[in-house]
CSV table of C-alpha atoms and ligand atoms in Angstrom, one decimal:
chain,number,residue,atom,x,y,z
A,14,MET,CA,166.2,38.4,53.3
A,15,THR,CA,163.1,39.8,51.7
A,16,GLN,CA,159.5,39.2,53.0
A,17,ASP,CA,158.8,37.0,49.9
A,18,GLU,CA,161.9,34.8,50.6
A,19,MET,CA,160.6,34.3,54.2
A,20,LYS,CA,157.2,33.4,52.8
A,21,LYS,CA,158.9,30.9,50.4
A,22,ASN,CA,160.9,29.3,53.3
A,23,ALA,CA,157.7,28.8,55.4
A,24,ALA,CA,155.9,27.4,52.3
A,25,TRP,CA,158.6,24.9,51.4
A,26,ALA,CA,158.9,23.8,55.1
A,27,ALA,CA,155.2,22.7,54.9
A,28,LEU,CA,156.1,19.8,52.6
A,29,GLU,CA,157.5,17.9,55.5
A,30,TYR,CA,154.0,17.8,57.0
A,31,ILE,CA,152.1,16.6,53.9
A,32,PRO,CA,151.0,13.0,54.2
A,33,ARG,CA,151.7,11.1,51.0
A,34,ASP,CA,149.0,9.4,48.8
A,35,THR,CA,146.3,11.8,50.0
A,36,VAL,CA,144.4,14.9,48.8
A,37,VAL,CA,145.8,18.2,50.1
A,38,GLY,CA,143.8,21.3,50.9
A,39,VAL,CA,145.3,24.4,49.4
A,40,GLY,CA,144.6,28.0,50.4
A,41,THR,CA,145.2,31.2,48.4
A,42,GLY,CA,147.8,34.0,48.2
A,43,SER,CA,151.4,34.8,47.5
A,44,THR,CA,152.7,32.4,50.3
A,45,VAL,CA,150.4,29.7,49.1
A,46,ASN,CA,151.7,30.2,45.5
A,47,HIS,CA,155.1,29.2,46.8
A,48,PHE,CA,153.5,26.2,48.5
A,49,ILE,CA,151.8,25.1,45.3
A,50,ASP,CA,155.2,25.3,43.6
A,51,ALA,CA,156.6,23.1,46.4
A,52,LEU,CA,153.7,20.7,46.1
A,53,ALA,CA,154.4,20.3,42.4
A,54,SER,CA,157.8,18.8,43.4
A,55,ILE,CA,155.9,15.9,45.1
A,56,LYS,CA,152.9,15.8,42.7
A,57,HIS,CA,153.5,12.1,41.9
A,58,GLU,CA,153.3,11.2,45.6
A,59,ILE,CA,149.9,12.9,46.3
A,60,LYS,CA,146.4,12.1,44.9
A,61,GLY,CA,145.7,15.8,44.2
A,62,ALA,CA,144.3,18.9,45.8
A,63,VAL,CA,141.1,20.7,46.9
A,64,SER,CA,141.4,24.4,46.2
A,65,SER,CA,140.1,27.5,47.9
A,66,SER,CA,140.0,29.8,44.9
A,67,GLU,CA,140.0,30.0,41.1
A,68,GLN,CA,143.5,31.6,41.3
A,69,SER,CA,144.9,28.6,43.2
A,70,THR,CA,143.0,26.1,41.0
A,71,LYS,CA,144.6,27.6,37.9
A,72,ARG,CA,148.1,27.4,39.4
A,73,LEU,CA,147.6,23.9,40.6
A,74,GLN,CA,146.3,22.6,37.3
A,75,ALA,CA,149.1,24.5,35.3
A,76,LEU,CA,151.6,22.5,37.4
A,77,GLY,CA,149.9,19.2,36.7
A,78,ILE,CA,148.2,18.7,40.0
A,79,GLU,CA,144.6,17.4,39.8
A,80,VAL,CA,142.0,19.5,41.6
A,81,PHE,CA,139.0,17.7,43.1
A,82,ASP,CA,135.6,19.2,43.8
A,83,LEU,CA,135.2,19.5,47.6
A,84,ASN,CA,131.8,17.8,47.4
A,85,SER,CA,133.5,14.6,46.1
A,86,ILE,CA,135.8,14.4,49.1
A,87,ASP,CA,134.5,13.2,52.5
A,88,SER,CA,137.6,14.1,54.4
A,89,PHE,CA,141.3,14.9,54.1
A,90,SER,CA,144.1,15.4,56.5
A,91,VAL,CA,145.8,18.7,55.9
A,92,TYR,CA,144.9,22.2,54.8
A,93,VAL,CA,147.7,24.7,54.1
A,94,ASP,CA,147.1,28.4,53.9
A,95,GLY,CA,148.6,31.8,54.7
A,96,ALA,CA,147.2,34.6,56.9
A,97,ASP,CA,147.1,38.3,57.1
A,98,GLU,CA,147.6,38.3,60.9
A,99,ILE,CA,148.0,35.5,63.4
A,100,ASN,CA,148.0,35.8,67.2
A,101,ARG,CA,149.4,33.5,69.9
A,102,GLN,CA,146.2,31.5,70.1
A,103,LYS,CA,146.6,30.7,66.4
A,104,HIS,CA,143.5,32.8,65.6
A,105,MET,CA,143.9,34.6,62.3
A,106,ILE,CA,142.6,37.3,60.1
A,107,LYS,CA,142.4,36.1,56.5
A,108,GLY,CA,140.8,37.4,53.3
A,109,GLY,CA,143.4,39.8,52.0
A,110,GLY,CA,143.1,38.0,48.7
A,111,ALA,CA,139.2,38.0,48.9
A,112,ALA,CA,139.1,34.2,49.1
A,113,LEU,CA,138.0,33.9,52.8
A,114,THR,CA,134.7,32.1,52.3
A,115,ARG,CA,136.1,29.2,50.3
A,116,GLU,CA,139.1,29.2,52.5
A,117,LYS,CA,136.9,28.8,55.6
A,118,ILE,CA,134.9,26.0,53.9
A,119,VAL,CA,137.9,24.0,52.9
A,120,ALA,CA,139.6,24.5,56.3
A,121,ALA,CA,136.4,23.3,58.0
A,122,VAL,CA,136.6,19.9,56.2
A,123,ALA,CA,140.3,19.4,56.9
A,124,ASP,CA,141.5,17.5,60.0
A,125,SER,CA,144.3,20.0,60.5
A,126,PHE,CA,145.2,23.5,59.4
A,127,ILE,CA,148.9,24.4,58.8
A,128,CYS,CA,149.3,28.2,58.6
A,129,ILE,CA,152.4,29.4,56.6
A,130,VAL,CA,153.4,33.0,57.2
A,131,ASP,CA,156.4,35.3,57.3
A,132,GLN,CA,157.2,36.8,60.7
A,133,SER,CA,155.5,40.1,59.9
A,134,LYS,CA,152.1,38.4,60.3
A,135,GLN,CA,152.5,37.7,64.0
A,136,VAL,CA,150.6,40.0,66.3
A,137,ASP,CA,149.5,40.3,69.9
A,138,VAL,CA,146.0,41.6,69.0
A,139,LEU,CA,144.2,41.0,65.7
A,140,GLY,CA,142.8,44.1,63.9
A,141,THR,CA,145.6,46.3,62.6
A,142,PHE,CA,145.0,44.5,59.2
A,143,PRO,CA,141.5,45.6,58.1
A,144,LEU,CA,139.1,42.7,58.6
A,145,PRO,CA,137.7,41.4,55.3
A,146,VAL,CA,133.9,40.6,55.3
A,147,GLU,CA,132.3,39.0,52.3
A,148,VAL,CA,128.8,40.4,51.7
A,149,ILE,CA,125.8,39.8,49.3
A,150,PRO,CA,126.0,43.0,47.1
A,151,MET,CA,122.4,44.2,47.9
A,152,ALA,CA,123.2,44.1,51.6
A,153,SER,CA,126.4,46.2,51.4
A,154,SER,CA,125.0,49.5,52.9
A,155,TYR,CA,123.0,47.7,55.6
A,156,VAL,CA,126.0,45.6,56.7
A,157,GLN,CA,128.2,48.7,56.7
A,158,ARG,CA,125.9,50.3,59.2
A,159,GLU,CA,125.8,47.2,61.4
A,160,LEU,CA,129.6,46.9,61.3
A,161,THR,CA,129.9,50.6,62.3
A,162,LYS,CA,127.7,49.9,65.4
A,163,LEU,CA,130.3,47.2,66.3
A,164,GLY,CA,133.0,49.9,66.3
A,165,GLY,CA,134.5,49.4,62.9
A,166,LYS,CA,135.0,51.6,59.9
A,167,PRO,CA,134.0,49.5,56.9
A,168,VAL,CA,135.2,50.4,53.4
A,169,LEU,CA,134.0,48.7,50.2
A,170,ARG,CA,136.9,47.1,48.4
A,171,ALA,CA,136.8,48.8,45.0
A,172,GLY,CA,136.7,46.8,41.9
A,173,VAL,CA,136.6,43.4,43.6
A,174,THR,CA,134.0,40.6,43.1
A,175,THR,CA,134.7,37.4,44.9
A,176,ASP,CA,134.7,33.9,43.3
A,177,ASN,CA,131.1,33.7,44.7
A,178,GLY,CA,129.9,36.9,43.0
A,179,ASN,CA,129.9,39.0,46.2
A,180,VAL,CA,131.6,42.2,47.5
A,181,ILE,CA,134.2,42.6,50.2
A,182,LEU,CA,134.0,45.2,53.0
A,183,ASP,CA,137.4,45.9,54.7
A,184,VAL,CA,136.7,46.9,58.3
A,185,HIS,CA,139.3,49.3,59.8
A,186,GLN,CA,139.9,50.3,63.4
A,187,LEU,CA,138.8,47.1,65.1
A,188,ALA,CA,140.8,45.9,68.1
A,189,ILE,CA,139.8,42.3,68.1
A,190,THR,CA,140.4,41.3,71.8
A,191,ASP,CA,137.7,38.5,71.7
A,192,PRO,CA,138.0,36.9,68.2
A,193,LEU,CA,135.6,34.0,69.0
A,194,LYS,CA,132.9,36.4,70.0
A,195,LEU,CA,133.3,38.9,67.2
A,196,GLU,CA,133.5,36.2,64.5
A,197,GLN,CA,130.1,35.0,65.7
A,198,GLN,CA,128.6,38.5,66.0
A,199,ILE,CA,129.6,39.4,62.4
A,200,ASN,CA,128.3,36.1,61.1
A,201,ASN,CA,124.9,37.0,62.7
A,202,ILE,CA,124.5,40.1,60.5
A,203,VAL,CA,122.0,39.4,57.7
A,204,GLY,CA,123.7,39.7,54.4
A,205,VAL,CA,127.2,38.6,55.6
A,206,VAL,CA,128.4,35.5,53.8
A,207,CYS,CA,131.5,35.1,55.9
A,208,ASN,CA,134.1,37.1,57.8
A,209,GLY,CA,137.9,36.8,57.9
A,210,ILE,CA,138.3,36.0,61.6
A,211,PHE,CA,139.4,32.4,61.8
A,212,ALA,CA,139.0,31.7,65.5
A,213,HIS,CA,136.4,28.9,65.7
A,214,ARG,CA,138.6,27.1,63.1
A,215,ALA,CA,142.1,28.3,64.2
A,216,ALA,CA,145.3,26.9,62.9
A,217,ASP,CA,146.8,23.8,64.4
A,218,MET,CA,150.4,24.5,63.5
A,219,VAL,CA,152.1,27.6,62.3
A,220,LEU,CA,155.3,27.7,60.2
A,221,VAL,CA,156.9,31.1,60.5
A,222,GLY,CA,159.5,32.1,58.0
A,223,SER,CA,162.2,34.5,59.1
A,224,ALA,CA,165.8,35.4,58.3
A,225,ASP,CA,166.9,32.8,60.9
A,226,GLY,CA,164.9,29.9,59.3
A,227,THR,CA,161.5,28.5,59.9
A,228,GLN,CA,160.0,28.3,63.3
A,229,VAL,CA,157.4,25.6,64.1
A,230,ILE,CA,154.7,26.6,66.5
A,231,ARG,CA,152.3,23.8,67.7
B,301,5RP,C1,143.6,35.2,50.9
B,301,5RP,C2,144.2,35.0,52.2
B,301,5RP,C3,145.7,34.9,52.3
B,301,5RP,O1,146.0,33.8,53.0
B,301,5RP,C4,146.2,36.1,53.0
B,301,5RP,O2,145.8,37.3,52.4
B,301,5RP,C5,147.8,36.1,53.0
B,301,5RP,O3,148.2,36.4,51.8
B,301,5RP,P1,149.8,36.4,51.4
B,301,5RP,O4,150.3,35.0,51.5
B,301,5RP,O5,149.8,36.9,50.0
B,301,5RP,O6,150.5,37.3,52.3
B,301,5RP,O7,143.6,35.0,53.2
B,301,5RP,O8,142.2,35.4,50.9
């Protein structure tokens, strides 16, 4: 079974946990693309979606799912998104698709976060995947120096502008043994919009696709 088939299995398994007649929070990425396809199969049973990126919005709308402005929604039950890495505490690294800021905002509003991944995303310690950090463009050099002081090796992601008009620094060589602390430390650097550690808002449930089926971790 390919990695993409494992992603697809996890994504379709999430349908079982989507409450009907509500708005659904939708993340970004190749795993989420499978989830959007799955969501289209029950589109007449949900009110619509709130989206974490222009990319997901386009796919949702193309499949006939209404996308609501987050500011028009006070609350909703479930946010479904992928991850680049996830540890046993359900802390994640996200932002491989550069959508981390909107993902963190939509996840913050949701009552629960269902993470859909293939088994290759499970790790003991976060940090092998370079940590994405969204930065205001004029602060890029300053933030790189500050991230270096924290022990990382930041690299500007070439040719990428986020949906918010910012740049992404990918921080290599971080062994993230205390994700809660590092998430806060990086947020405190002036010029950082958001970082891809999702520890303060961890997942509540993980659906892990593998060749043996989909494992549910609560
Ligand atoms: C996008 C993300 C994605 O959830 C993450 O990169 C995983 O992507 P994929 O499902 O394509 O492996 O955080 O910003």
